[in-house]
Amino acid sequence: MTDGPRPRHPALRVLASPAGATWRVVVCPHAGGAASYYRRLVGAPGAPGSAAGAGAAVPPPTGPFATSPEVVAVQYPGRETRFGEPLARTMTDLLADVSGPVRGLLADGVPTVLLGHSLGASVAARIAAGLGPDAAPDLLVVSGRAARADRPGTAGDAGEGSDVVGPGPAARDDDALRAWTAALGGTPPELLADDEFFALHARVLRADLAVHDSLAATPGDPADVTVPLLLLAGSDDVASPPASVAPWAARGRAGVRRRVVEGGHFFVGERPDEVIEALRVALTAVAAGTCADVARPSAEDRWVWSREAVATDLREPAVSTGAGS
């Protein structure tokens, strides 16, 4: 990690920057989310702030990225530290706000993982596509995002996943939003029942769902992912089950890895230790030139991506359980 004062920008929140860090994780949050949620990654074993010691069950990591990473979260406008700014309501406006700061951050050459969760995966994929080969992240992580959700309006088989990204444009009243948010998990029930809190949350969530709705009309759809790609999915995610995330691999052109993590839609917060380790292992493979662990399927193929098809340790090759018709 470079020494000296770091550039500051309201669109970036440095959640942890441990001394001696050799790699970085940049996170694009989910719809309705904000930077502070991803402090959970800071507290993961092996990550900055972890209390795991010599007696921990998991052996300490080794290799070029054995250190705890710097963790930086993208802060979308209109929330937390940027509450007074107008919310973005199209992907074009959101990218105009956050792409430049991310580009500036990556200019220092520190090995970087760009992770987008849920709606954030669509943000991250478009940021990566716009950076070009000289400024691109070393690894793009698509987390908890159905492939068809990234391209609303495209044809697809309902069997590939529920593709649930919201209650639908015509049904986004407060009751529908509460029910949908509760179904996804990640928000304490007592907060959802608090009308004052929910009014603030609904304001942000509706804007972010409008960003999702704008994807079909957003120019520059990243048809190909030209940087190494890691797919993460929650085993019990009702919105983006593993089978719905898997077709992203057809867009990978620089190697694809995949990992199913126990948990629901917010498995990143539920199992941050597993997520950090998956990022570390994948980035190590990228550095060694061995990123790909699955064959890239044709666009027509539909994977049945079960937990049994994914190696527990990504150092071992994962095997697809089969291809669709």
PDB file of C-alpha atoms in Angstrom:
ATOM      1  CA  MET A   1       0.000   0.000   0.000  1.00  0.00           C
ATOM      2  CA  THR A   2       1.333   3.412  -0.890  1.00  0.00           C
ATOM      3  CA  ASP A   3       2.394   5.770   1.896  1.00  0.00           C
ATOM      4  CA  GLY A   4       1.419   9.394   2.368  1.00  0.00           C
ATOM      5  CA  PRO A   5      -1.927  11.184   2.455  1.00  0.00           C
ATOM      6  CA  ARG A   6      -4.727   9.438   0.604  1.00  0.00           C
ATOM      7  CA  PRO A   7      -7.049  11.319  -1.734  1.00  0.00           C
ATOM      8  CA  ARG A   8     -10.455  11.950  -0.202  1.00  0.00           C
ATOM      9  CA  HIS A   9     -13.764  11.955  -2.024  1.00  0.00           C
ATOM     10  CA  PRO A  10     -17.306  11.822  -0.616  1.00  0.00           C
ATOM     11  CA  ALA A  11     -18.093   8.853  -2.877  1.00  0.00           C
ATOM     12  CA  LEU A  12     -15.457   6.713  -1.147  1.00  0.00           C
ATOM     13  CA  ARG A  13     -15.360   5.653   2.505  1.00  0.00           C
ATOM     14  CA  VAL A  14     -12.197   3.986   3.734  1.00  0.00           C
ATOM     15  CA  LEU A  15     -13.495   1.520   6.313  1.00  0.00           C
ATOM     16  CA  ALA A  16     -10.075   0.094   7.143  1.00  0.00           C
ATOM     17  CA  SER A  17      -6.537   0.750   5.931  1.00  0.00           C
ATOM     18  CA  PRO A  18      -4.245  -1.476   7.991  1.00  0.00           C
ATOM     19  CA  ALA A  19      -0.518  -0.904   7.959  1.00  0.00           C
ATOM     20  CA  GLY A  20       1.247  -3.189   5.520  1.00  0.00           C
ATOM     21  CA  ALA A  21      -1.856  -4.110   3.538  1.00  0.00           C
ATOM     22  CA  THR A  22      -0.925  -5.623   0.180  1.00  0.00           C
ATOM     23  CA  TRP A  23      -4.376  -5.646  -1.395  1.00  0.00           C
ATOM     24  CA  ARG A  24      -7.656  -3.784  -1.393  1.00  0.00           C
ATOM     25  CA  VAL A  25     -11.373  -4.547  -1.511  1.00  0.00           C
ATOM     26  CA  VAL A  26     -13.689  -1.903  -2.990  1.00  0.00           C
ATOM     27  CA  VAL A  27     -17.401  -2.565  -2.429  1.00  0.00           C
ATOM     28  CA  CYS A  28     -20.401  -1.254  -4.382  1.00  0.00           C
ATOM     29  CA  PRO A  29     -23.438  -1.586  -2.066  1.00  0.00           C
ATOM     30  CA  HIS A  30     -26.829  -3.168  -2.623  1.00  0.00           C
ATOM     31  CA  ALA A  31     -30.081  -1.314  -3.317  1.00  0.00           C
ATOM     32  CA  GLY A  32     -31.075   0.672  -0.257  1.00  0.00           C
ATOM     33  CA  GLY A  33     -27.636   0.063   1.207  1.00  0.00           C
ATOM     34  CA  ALA A  34     -24.778   2.303   2.228  1.00  0.00           C
ATOM     35  CA  ALA A  35     -21.078   2.105   2.962  1.00  0.00           C
ATOM     36  CA  SER A  36     -21.362   1.399   6.685  1.00  0.00           C
ATOM     37  CA  TYR A  37     -23.050  -1.981   6.132  1.00  0.00           C
ATOM     38  CA  TYR A  38     -19.782  -3.344   4.786  1.00  0.00           C
ATOM     39  CA  ARG A  39     -17.934  -2.735   8.033  1.00  0.00           C
ATOM     40  CA  ARG A  40     -18.866  -6.367   8.569  1.00  0.00           C
ATOM     41  CA  LEU A  41     -16.053  -7.248   6.190  1.00  0.00           C
ATOM     42  CA  VAL A  42     -13.633  -5.339   8.400  1.00  0.00           C
ATOM     43  CA  GLY A  43     -14.433  -7.560  11.366  1.00  0.00           C
ATOM     44  CA  ALA A  44     -14.100 -10.855   9.491  1.00  0.00           C
ATOM     45  CA  PRO A  45     -11.401 -13.290  10.662  1.00  0.00           C
ATOM     46  CA  GLY A  46      -8.243 -12.460   8.777  1.00  0.00           C
ATOM     47  CA  ALA A  47      -9.630  -9.045   7.878  1.00  0.00           C
ATOM     48  CA  PRO A  48      -8.848  -5.685   9.522  1.00  0.00           C
ATOM     49  CA  GLY A  49     -10.162  -5.537  13.076  1.00  0.00           C
ATOM     50  CA  SER A  50     -10.514  -9.304  13.428  1.00  0.00           C
ATOM     51  CA  ALA A  51     -10.066 -10.739  16.880  1.00  0.00           C
ATOM     52  CA  ALA A  52      -9.105 -14.169  15.529  1.00  0.00           C
ATOM     53  CA  GLY A  53      -5.852 -15.309  17.060  1.00  0.00           C
ATOM     54  CA  ALA A  54      -3.507 -18.240  17.114  1.00  0.00           C
ATOM     55  CA  GLY A  55      -6.201 -20.482  18.546  1.00  0.00           C
ATOM     56  CA  ALA A  56      -8.640 -19.872  15.692  1.00  0.00           C
ATOM     57  CA  ALA A  57      -9.858 -22.948  13.800  1.00  0.00           C
ATOM     58  CA  VAL A  58      -8.940 -21.464  10.425  1.00  0.00           C
ATOM     59  CA  PRO A  59      -5.188 -21.404   9.772  1.00  0.00           C
ATOM     60  CA  PRO A  60      -3.697 -17.994   9.046  1.00  0.00           C
ATOM     61  CA  PRO A  61      -3.550 -17.126   5.354  1.00  0.00           C
ATOM     62  CA  THR A  62      -0.299 -17.307   3.444  1.00  0.00           C
ATOM     63  CA  GLY A  63       0.967 -15.949   0.149  1.00  0.00           C
ATOM     64  CA  PRO A  64       1.197 -12.486  -1.384  1.00  0.00           C
ATOM     65  CA  PHE A  65      -2.205 -11.437   0.001  1.00  0.00           C
ATOM     66  CA  ALA A  66      -1.885 -12.885   3.487  1.00  0.00           C
ATOM     67  CA  THR A  67      -2.267  -9.435   5.022  1.00  0.00           C
ATOM     68  CA  SER A  68      -5.603  -7.930   5.926  1.00  0.00           C
ATOM     69  CA  PRO A  69      -6.937  -5.893   2.998  1.00  0.00           C
ATOM     70  CA  GLU A  70      -7.763  -2.254   2.876  1.00  0.00           C
ATOM     71  CA  VAL A  71     -11.560  -2.038   2.714  1.00  0.00           C
ATOM     72  CA  VAL A  72     -13.172   0.860   0.856  1.00  0.00           C
ATOM     73  CA  ALA A  73     -16.906   1.205   0.265  1.00  0.00           C
ATOM     74  CA  VAL A  74     -18.486   3.302  -2.447  1.00  0.00           C
ATOM     75  CA  GLN A  75     -20.965   5.747  -0.936  1.00  0.00           C
ATOM     76  CA  TYR A  76     -23.850   6.468  -3.280  1.00  0.00           C
ATOM     77  CA  PRO A  77     -25.357   9.974  -3.036  1.00  0.00           C
ATOM     78  CA  GLY A  78     -28.319  10.721  -0.785  1.00  0.00           C
ATOM     79  CA  ARG A  79     -27.441   8.537   2.222  1.00  0.00           C
ATOM     80  CA  GLU A  80     -25.296   8.540   5.362  1.00  0.00           C
ATOM     81  CA  THR A  81     -22.361  10.920   4.853  1.00  0.00           C
ATOM     82  CA  ARG A  82     -23.953  12.157   1.599  1.00  0.00           C
ATOM     83  CA  PHE A  83     -27.492  12.521   2.935  1.00  0.00           C
ATOM     84  CA  GLY A  84     -27.879  16.119   1.750  1.00  0.00           C
ATOM     85  CA  GLU A  85     -27.121  15.281  -1.885  1.00  0.00           C
ATOM     86  CA  PRO A  86     -29.751  14.334  -4.477  1.00  0.00           C
ATOM     87  CA  LEU A  87     -30.309  10.618  -4.965  1.00  0.00           C
ATOM     88  CA  ALA A  88     -29.338   9.118  -8.314  1.00  0.00           C
ATOM     89  CA  ARG A  89     -32.315   7.611 -10.121  1.00  0.00           C
ATOM     90  CA  THR A  90     -30.648   6.232 -13.246  1.00  0.00           C
ATOM     91  CA  MET A  91     -27.593   4.050 -13.706  1.00  0.00           C
ATOM     92  CA  THR A  92     -26.126   6.712 -15.985  1.00  0.00           C
ATOM     93  CA  ASP A  93     -26.309   9.325 -13.216  1.00  0.00           C
ATOM     94  CA  LEU A  94     -24.986   6.935 -10.588  1.00  0.00           C
ATOM     95  CA  LEU A  95     -22.004   5.942 -12.731  1.00  0.00           C
ATOM     96  CA  ALA A  96     -21.253   9.592 -13.471  1.00  0.00           C
ATOM     97  CA  ASP A  97     -21.054  10.145  -9.715  1.00  0.00           C
ATOM     98  CA  VAL A  98     -18.922   7.184  -8.604  1.00  0.00           C
ATOM     99  CA  SER A  99     -16.825   5.950 -11.552  1.00  0.00           C
ATOM    100  CA  GLY A 100     -14.292   8.786 -11.463  1.00  0.00           C
ATOM    101  CA  PRO A 101     -13.455   8.413  -7.770  1.00  0.00           C
ATOM    102  CA  VAL A 102     -13.010   4.653  -8.166  1.00  0.00           C
ATOM    103  CA  ARG A 103     -10.745   5.208 -11.161  1.00  0.00           C
ATOM    104  CA  GLY A 104      -8.633   7.610  -9.111  1.00  0.00           C
ATOM    105  CA  LEU A 105      -8.396   5.138  -6.248  1.00  0.00           C
ATOM    106  CA  LEU A 106      -7.201   2.314  -8.496  1.00  0.00           C
ATOM    107  CA  ALA A 107      -4.542   4.494 -10.121  1.00  0.00           C
ATOM    108  CA  ASP A 108      -2.045   3.640  -7.374  1.00  0.00           C
ATOM    109  CA  GLY A 109      -1.635   0.100  -8.706  1.00  0.00           C
ATOM    110  CA  VAL A 110      -2.514  -1.717  -5.471  1.00  0.00           C
ATOM    111  CA  PRO A 111      -4.005  -5.154  -6.305  1.00  0.00           C
ATOM    112  CA  THR A 112      -7.734  -4.515  -6.052  1.00  0.00           C
ATOM    113  CA  VAL A 113     -10.895  -6.593  -5.826  1.00  0.00           C
ATOM    114  CA  LEU A 114     -14.003  -4.711  -6.992  1.00  0.00           C
ATOM    115  CA  LEU A 115     -17.003  -6.366  -5.351  1.00  0.00           C
ATOM    116  CA  GLY A 116     -20.587  -5.437  -6.123  1.00  0.00           C
ATOM    117  CA  HIS A 117     -23.442  -6.938  -4.127  1.00  0.00           C
ATOM    118  CA  SER A 118     -26.951  -7.234  -5.582  1.00  0.00           C
ATOM    119  CA  LEU A 119     -27.633  -3.972  -7.473  1.00  0.00           C
ATOM    120  CA  GLY A 120     -24.025  -3.072  -6.679  1.00  0.00           C
ATOM    121  CA  ALA A 121     -22.875  -5.910  -8.948  1.00  0.00           C
ATOM    122  CA  SER A 122     -24.386  -4.103 -11.920  1.00  0.00           C
ATOM    123  CA  VAL A 123     -22.677  -0.903 -10.783  1.00  0.00           C
ATOM    124  CA  ALA A 124     -19.325  -2.659 -10.347  1.00  0.00           C
ATOM    125  CA  ALA A 125     -19.508  -4.443 -13.707  1.00  0.00           C
ATOM    126  CA  ARG A 126     -20.103  -1.156 -15.503  1.00  0.00           C
ATOM    127  CA  ILE A 127     -17.366   0.636 -13.599  1.00  0.00           C
ATOM    128  CA  ALA A 128     -14.919  -2.143 -14.509  1.00  0.00           C
ATOM    129  CA  ALA A 129     -15.975  -2.080 -18.166  1.00  0.00           C
ATOM    130  CA  GLY A 130     -15.399   1.659 -18.361  1.00  0.00           C
ATOM    131  CA  LEU A 131     -11.956   1.684 -16.781  1.00  0.00           C
ATOM    132  CA  GLY A 132     -10.052   0.038 -19.617  1.00  0.00           C
ATOM    133  CA  PRO A 133      -7.189  -2.459 -19.322  1.00  0.00           C
ATOM    134  CA  ASP A 134      -4.707  -0.076 -17.701  1.00  0.00           C
ATOM    135  CA  ALA A 135      -6.980   0.960 -14.829  1.00  0.00           C
ATOM    136  CA  ALA A 136      -9.202  -2.102 -14.401  1.00  0.00           C
ATOM    137  CA  PRO A 137      -9.469  -3.978 -11.093  1.00  0.00           C
ATOM    138  CA  ASP A 138      -7.537  -7.222 -10.768  1.00  0.00           C
ATOM    139  CA  LEU A 139     -10.733  -9.115  -9.930  1.00  0.00           C
ATOM    140  CA  LEU A 140     -14.436  -8.335 -10.379  1.00  0.00           C
ATOM    141  CA  VAL A 141     -16.816 -10.010  -7.942  1.00  0.00           C
ATOM    142  CA  VAL A 142     -20.496 -10.368  -8.813  1.00  0.00           C
ATOM    143  CA  SER A 143     -22.279 -11.145  -5.554  1.00  0.00           C
ATOM    144  CA  GLY A 144     -25.951 -11.978  -5.065  1.00  0.00           C
ATOM    145  CA  ARG A 145     -27.069 -10.680  -8.459  1.00  0.00           C
ATOM    146  CA  ALA A 146     -29.123 -12.720 -10.917  1.00  0.00           C
ATOM    147  CA  ALA A 147     -27.719 -12.508 -14.433  1.00  0.00           C
ATOM    148  CA  ARG A 148     -31.090 -11.532 -15.890  1.00  0.00           C
ATOM    149  CA  ALA A 149     -31.516  -8.822 -13.254  1.00  0.00           C
ATOM    150  CA  ASP A 150     -28.515  -7.092 -14.817  1.00  0.00           C
ATOM    151  CA  ARG A 151     -30.335  -7.052 -18.148  1.00  0.00           C
ATOM    152  CA  PRO A 152     -34.029  -6.433 -17.433  1.00  0.00           C
ATOM    153  CA  GLY A 153     -36.294  -7.120 -20.362  1.00  0.00           C
ATOM    154  CA  THR A 154     -34.112  -9.839 -21.886  1.00  0.00           C
ATOM    155  CA  ALA A 155     -35.511 -13.272 -22.560  1.00  0.00           C
ATOM    156  CA  GLY A 156     -34.853 -15.936 -19.967  1.00  0.00           C
ATOM    157  CA  ASP A 157     -36.136 -19.124 -18.434  1.00  0.00           C
ATOM    158  CA  ALA A 158     -37.926 -18.648 -15.129  1.00  0.00           C
ATOM    159  CA  GLY A 159     -36.240 -21.833 -14.004  1.00  0.00           C
ATOM    160  CA  GLU A 160     -32.954 -19.955 -13.810  1.00  0.00           C
ATOM    161  CA  GLY A 161     -34.025 -18.214 -10.628  1.00  0.00           C
ATOM    162  CA  SER A 162     -36.666 -15.976  -9.190  1.00  0.00           C
ATOM    163  CA  ASP A 163     -34.973 -12.844 -10.484  1.00  0.00           C
ATOM    164  CA  VAL A 164     -36.673 -10.901  -7.691  1.00  0.00           C
ATOM    165  CA  VAL A 165     -35.168  -7.433  -7.494  1.00  0.00           C
ATOM    166  CA  GLY A 166     -38.171  -5.539  -6.160  1.00  0.00           C
ATOM    167  CA  PRO A 167     -41.908  -5.653  -5.623  1.00  0.00           C
ATOM    168  CA  GLY A 168     -42.576  -4.310  -9.115  1.00  0.00           C
ATOM    169  CA  PRO A 169     -42.939  -0.691 -10.289  1.00  0.00           C
ATOM    170  CA  ALA A 170     -46.721  -0.724  -9.873  1.00  0.00           C
ATOM    171  CA  ALA A 171     -46.650  -2.081  -6.323  1.00  0.00           C
ATOM    172  CA  ARG A 172     -43.978  -0.094  -4.574  1.00  0.00           C
ATOM    173  CA  ASP A 173     -46.131   1.331  -1.833  1.00  0.00           C
ATOM    174  CA  ASP A 174     -44.845   1.145   1.717  1.00  0.00           C
ATOM    175  CA  ASP A 175     -46.520  -2.174   2.489  1.00  0.00           C
ATOM    176  CA  ALA A 176     -45.029  -3.814  -0.605  1.00  0.00           C
ATOM    177  CA  LEU A 177     -41.595  -2.440   0.185  1.00  0.00           C
ATOM    178  CA  ARG A 178     -41.771  -3.603   3.798  1.00  0.00           C
ATOM    179  CA  ALA A 179     -42.841  -7.096   2.776  1.00  0.00           C
ATOM    180  CA  TRP A 180     -40.147  -7.379   0.123  1.00  0.00           C
ATOM    181  CA  THR A 181     -37.427  -6.042   2.415  1.00  0.00           C
ATOM    182  CA  ALA A 182     -38.483  -8.443   5.167  1.00  0.00           C
ATOM    183  CA  ALA A 183     -38.402 -11.385   2.740  1.00  0.00           C
ATOM    184  CA  LEU A 184     -34.829 -10.610   1.755  1.00  0.00           C
ATOM    185  CA  GLY A 185     -33.627 -10.328   5.348  1.00  0.00           C
ATOM    186  CA  GLY A 186     -30.738  -8.161   6.425  1.00  0.00           C
ATOM    187  CA  THR A 187     -32.882  -5.528   8.170  1.00  0.00           C
ATOM    188  CA  PRO A 188     -33.938  -6.050  11.812  1.00  0.00           C
ATOM    189  CA  PRO A 189     -37.744  -6.444  12.082  1.00  0.00           C
ATOM    190  CA  GLU A 190     -37.940  -3.737  14.752  1.00  0.00           C
ATOM    191  CA  LEU A 191     -36.471  -1.224  12.294  1.00  0.00           C
ATOM    192  CA  LEU A 192     -38.894  -2.234   9.557  1.00  0.00           C
ATOM    193  CA  ALA A 193     -41.723  -1.656  12.026  1.00  0.00           C
ATOM    194  CA  ASP A 194     -40.450   1.843  12.844  1.00  0.00           C
ATOM    195  CA  ASP A 195     -42.340   4.238  10.559  1.00  0.00           C
ATOM    196  CA  GLU A 196     -39.783   7.032  10.875  1.00  0.00           C
ATOM    197  CA  PHE A 197     -36.886   4.754   9.973  1.00  0.00           C
ATOM    198  CA  PHE A 198     -38.780   3.129   7.149  1.00  0.00           C
ATOM    199  CA  ALA A 199     -39.716   6.467   5.599  1.00  0.00           C
ATOM    200  CA  LEU A 200     -36.011   7.287   5.299  1.00  0.00           C
ATOM    201  CA  HIS A 201     -35.160   3.812   4.045  1.00  0.00           C
ATOM    202  CA  ALA A 202     -37.985   3.760   1.504  1.00  0.00           C
ATOM    203  CA  ARG A 203     -36.800   7.066   0.053  1.00  0.00           C
ATOM    204  CA  VAL A 204     -33.384   5.563  -0.710  1.00  0.00           C
ATOM    205  CA  LEU A 205     -34.701   2.167  -1.760  1.00  0.00           C
ATOM    206  CA  ARG A 206     -37.163   3.599  -4.273  1.00  0.00           C
ATOM    207  CA  ALA A 207     -34.398   5.635  -5.889  1.00  0.00           C
ATOM    208  CA  ASP A 208     -32.138   2.586  -6.118  1.00  0.00           C
ATOM    209  CA  LEU A 209     -34.921   0.482  -7.609  1.00  0.00           C
ATOM    210  CA  ALA A 210     -35.355   3.234 -10.197  1.00  0.00           C
ATOM    211  CA  VAL A 211     -31.643   2.822 -10.973  1.00  0.00           C
ATOM    212  CA  HIS A 212     -32.316  -0.867 -11.559  1.00  0.00           C
ATOM    213  CA  ASP A 213     -35.294  -0.086 -13.774  1.00  0.00           C
ATOM    214  CA  SER A 214     -33.106   2.203 -15.876  1.00  0.00           C
ATOM    215  CA  LEU A 215     -30.670  -0.566 -16.830  1.00  0.00           C
ATOM    216  CA  ALA A 216     -32.519  -1.487 -20.013  1.00  0.00           C
ATOM    217  CA  ALA A 217     -32.049   2.069 -21.290  1.00  0.00           C
ATOM    218  CA  THR A 218     -28.465   2.499 -20.061  1.00  0.00           C
ATOM    219  CA  PRO A 219     -25.868   2.639 -22.853  1.00  0.00           C
ATOM    220  CA  GLY A 220     -22.667   0.638 -22.624  1.00  0.00           C
ATOM    221  CA  ASP A 221     -24.077  -2.685 -21.418  1.00  0.00           C
ATOM    222  CA  PRO A 222     -20.956  -4.698 -20.464  1.00  0.00           C
ATOM    223  CA  ALA A 223     -21.684  -7.776 -22.583  1.00  0.00           C
ATOM    224  CA  ASP A 224     -18.198  -9.130 -21.870  1.00  0.00           C
ATOM    225  CA  VAL A 225     -16.325  -9.105 -18.574  1.00  0.00           C
ATOM    226  CA  THR A 226     -12.689  -8.697 -19.576  1.00  0.00           C
ATOM    227  CA  VAL A 227     -11.169  -8.972 -16.099  1.00  0.00           C
ATOM    228  CA  PRO A 228     -11.064 -12.138 -13.965  1.00  0.00           C
ATOM    229  CA  LEU A 229     -14.503 -12.829 -12.513  1.00  0.00           C
ATOM    230  CA  LEU A 230     -15.631 -14.386  -9.230  1.00  0.00           C
ATOM    231  CA  LEU A 231     -19.303 -15.257  -8.752  1.00  0.00           C
ATOM    232  CA  LEU A 232     -20.663 -15.390  -5.203  1.00  0.00           C
ATOM    233  CA  ALA A 233     -24.141 -16.614  -4.311  1.00  0.00           C
ATOM    234  CA  GLY A 234     -26.036 -17.332  -1.111  1.00  0.00           C
ATOM    235  CA  SER A 235     -27.218 -20.905  -0.704  1.00  0.00           C
ATOM    236  CA  ASP A 236     -30.664 -19.764   0.474  1.00  0.00           C
ATOM    237  CA  ASP A 237     -30.977 -16.471  -1.396  1.00  0.00           C
ATOM    238  CA  VAL A 238     -34.623 -16.100  -2.443  1.00  0.00           C
ATOM    239  CA  ALA A 239     -33.905 -13.169  -4.766  1.00  0.00           C
ATOM    240  CA  SER A 240     -30.789 -14.415  -6.548  1.00  0.00           C
ATOM    241  CA  PRO A 241     -30.344 -18.152  -5.996  1.00  0.00           C
ATOM    242  CA  PRO A 242     -27.121 -19.727  -7.261  1.00  0.00           C
ATOM    243  CA  ALA A 243     -28.695 -20.966 -10.496  1.00  0.00           C
ATOM    244  CA  SER A 244     -29.668 -17.397 -11.398  1.00  0.00           C
ATOM    245  CA  VAL A 245     -26.172 -16.027 -10.740  1.00  0.00           C
ATOM    246  CA  ALA A 246     -24.325 -18.739 -12.685  1.00  0.00           C
ATOM    247  CA  PRO A 247     -25.074 -17.455 -16.234  1.00  0.00           C
ATOM    248  CA  TRP A 248     -22.840 -14.441 -15.562  1.00  0.00           C
ATOM    249  CA  ALA A 249     -19.985 -16.844 -16.363  1.00  0.00           C
ATOM    250  CA  ALA A 250     -20.950 -16.791 -20.038  1.00  0.00           C
ATOM    251  CA  ARG A 251     -19.751 -13.176 -20.076  1.00  0.00           C
ATOM    252  CA  GLY A 252     -16.355 -13.928 -18.553  1.00  0.00           C
ATOM    253  CA  ARG A 253     -13.404 -13.593 -20.909  1.00  0.00           C
ATOM    254  CA  ALA A 254     -10.503 -13.695 -18.457  1.00  0.00           C
ATOM    255  CA  GLY A 255     -11.295 -16.644 -16.209  1.00  0.00           C
ATOM    256  CA  VAL A 256     -14.244 -17.365 -13.934  1.00  0.00           C
ATOM    257  CA  ARG A 257     -14.489 -18.723 -10.410  1.00  0.00           C
ATOM    258  CA  ARG A 258     -17.613 -19.349  -8.393  1.00  0.00           C
ATOM    259  CA  ARG A 259     -18.497 -19.888  -4.769  1.00  0.00           C
ATOM    260  CA  VAL A 260     -21.719 -20.614  -2.906  1.00  0.00           C
ATOM    261  CA  VAL A 261     -21.755 -19.252   0.646  1.00  0.00           C
ATOM    262  CA  GLU A 262     -24.195 -20.462   3.283  1.00  0.00           C
ATOM    263  CA  GLY A 263     -26.864 -17.843   3.908  1.00  0.00           C
ATOM    264  CA  GLY A 264     -29.566 -15.731   2.362  1.00  0.00           C
ATOM    265  CA  HIS A 265     -29.437 -12.640   0.192  1.00  0.00           C
ATOM    266  CA  PHE A 266     -27.182 -10.858   2.687  1.00  0.00           C
ATOM    267  CA  PHE A 267     -24.676 -13.674   3.070  1.00  0.00           C
ATOM    268  CA  VAL A 268     -21.877 -11.100   2.725  1.00  0.00           C
ATOM    269  CA  GLY A 269     -22.836  -9.740   6.138  1.00  0.00           C
ATOM    270  CA  GLU A 270     -23.751 -13.136   7.554  1.00  0.00           C
ATOM    271  CA  ARG A 271     -20.504 -14.884   6.570  1.00  0.00           C
ATOM    272  CA  PRO A 272     -17.900 -12.159   6.071  1.00  0.00           C
ATOM    273  CA  ASP A 273     -15.026 -14.489   6.963  1.00  0.00           C
ATOM    274  CA  GLU A 274     -15.909 -16.847   4.107  1.00  0.00           C
ATOM    275  CA  VAL A 275     -16.321 -13.943   1.721  1.00  0.00           C
ATOM    276  CA  ILE A 276     -12.932 -12.412   2.572  1.00  0.00           C
ATOM    277  CA  GLU A 277     -11.230 -15.788   2.195  1.00  0.00           C
ATOM    278  CA  ALA A 278     -12.940 -16.406  -1.167  1.00  0.00           C
ATOM    279  CA  LEU A 279     -11.677 -13.028  -2.376  1.00  0.00           C
ATOM    280  CA  ARG A 280      -8.172 -13.755  -1.122  1.00  0.00           C
ATOM    281  CA  VAL A 281      -8.004 -17.180  -2.793  1.00  0.00           C
ATOM    282  CA  ALA A 282      -9.371 -15.886  -6.086  1.00  0.00           C
ATOM    283  CA  LEU A 283      -6.998 -12.907  -6.149  1.00  0.00           C
ATOM    284  CA  THR A 284      -4.082 -15.224  -5.398  1.00  0.00           C
ATOM    285  CA  ALA A 285      -5.132 -17.391  -8.343  1.00  0.00           C
ATOM    286  CA  VAL A 286      -5.304 -14.319 -10.573  1.00  0.00           C
ATOM    287  CA  ALA A 287      -1.779 -13.335  -9.569  1.00  0.00           C
ATOM    288  CA  ALA A 288      -0.609 -16.874 -10.360  1.00  0.00           C
ATOM    289  CA  GLY A 289      -2.365 -16.879 -13.730  1.00  0.00           C
ATOM    290  CA  THR A 290      -4.751 -19.679 -12.746  1.00  0.00           C
ATOM    291  CA  CYS A 291      -8.042 -17.865 -12.275  1.00  0.00           C
ATOM    292  CA  ALA A 292     -10.396 -20.106 -14.246  1.00  0.00           C
ATOM    293  CA  ASP A 293     -11.832 -23.094 -12.423  1.00  0.00           C
ATOM    294  CA  VAL A 294     -14.931 -23.672 -14.534  1.00  0.00           C
ATOM    295  CA  ALA A 295     -15.434 -23.989 -18.249  1.00  0.00           C
ATOM    296  CA  ARG A 296     -17.261 -21.031 -19.753  1.00  0.00           C
ATOM    297  CA  PRO A 297     -20.665 -22.261 -20.971  1.00  0.00           C
ATOM    298  CA  SER A 298     -22.291 -21.163 -24.169  1.00  0.00           C
ATOM    299  CA  ALA A 299     -24.936 -18.459 -23.949  1.00  0.00           C
ATOM    300  CA  GLU A 300     -27.603 -21.124 -24.504  1.00  0.00           C
ATOM    301  CA  ASP A 301     -26.528 -23.274 -21.566  1.00  0.00           C
ATOM    302  CA  ARG A 302     -28.360 -23.135 -18.229  1.00  0.00           C
ATOM    303  CA  TRP A 303     -26.427 -24.361 -15.228  1.00  0.00           C
ATOM    304  CA  VAL A 304     -27.838 -26.150 -12.272  1.00  0.00           C
ATOM    305  CA  TRP A 305     -25.481 -24.634  -9.728  1.00  0.00           C
ATOM    306  CA  SER A 306     -25.806 -26.470  -6.447  1.00  0.00           C
ATOM    307  CA  ARG A 307     -23.642 -26.297  -3.354  1.00  0.00           C
ATOM    308  CA  GLU A 308     -22.409 -29.806  -4.154  1.00  0.00           C
ATOM    309  CA  ALA A 309     -21.046 -28.559  -7.491  1.00  0.00           C
ATOM    310  CA  VAL A 310     -18.771 -26.009  -5.867  1.00  0.00           C
ATOM    311  CA  ALA A 311     -15.510 -27.010  -4.225  1.00  0.00           C
ATOM    312  CA  THR A 312     -15.388 -26.022  -0.566  1.00  0.00           C
ATOM    313  CA  ASP A 313     -11.832 -24.848  -1.119  1.00  0.00           C
ATOM    314  CA  LEU A 314     -11.501 -22.923  -4.366  1.00  0.00           C
ATOM    315  CA  ARG A 315      -7.940 -24.160  -4.697  1.00  0.00           C
ATOM    316  CA  GLU A 316      -9.582 -27.344  -5.963  1.00  0.00           C
ATOM    317  CA  PRO A 317     -11.415 -27.205  -9.315  1.00  0.00           C
ATOM    318  CA  ALA A 318     -15.175 -26.915  -9.159  1.00  0.00           C
ATOM    319  CA  VAL A 319     -17.222 -29.160 -11.420  1.00  0.00           C
ATOM    320  CA  SER A 320     -20.539 -28.311 -13.019  1.00  0.00           C
ATOM    321  CA  THR A 321     -23.314 -30.796 -12.235  1.00  0.00           C
ATOM    322  CA  GLY A 322     -24.727 -30.482 -15.726  1.00  0.00           C
ATOM    323  CA  ALA A 323     -25.936 -28.237 -18.495  1.00  0.00           C
ATOM    324  CA  GLY A 324     -29.454 -27.434 -19.473  1.00  0.00           C
ATOM    325  CA  SER A 325     -31.123 -28.095 -22.763  1.00  0.00           C
TER     326      SER A 325
END
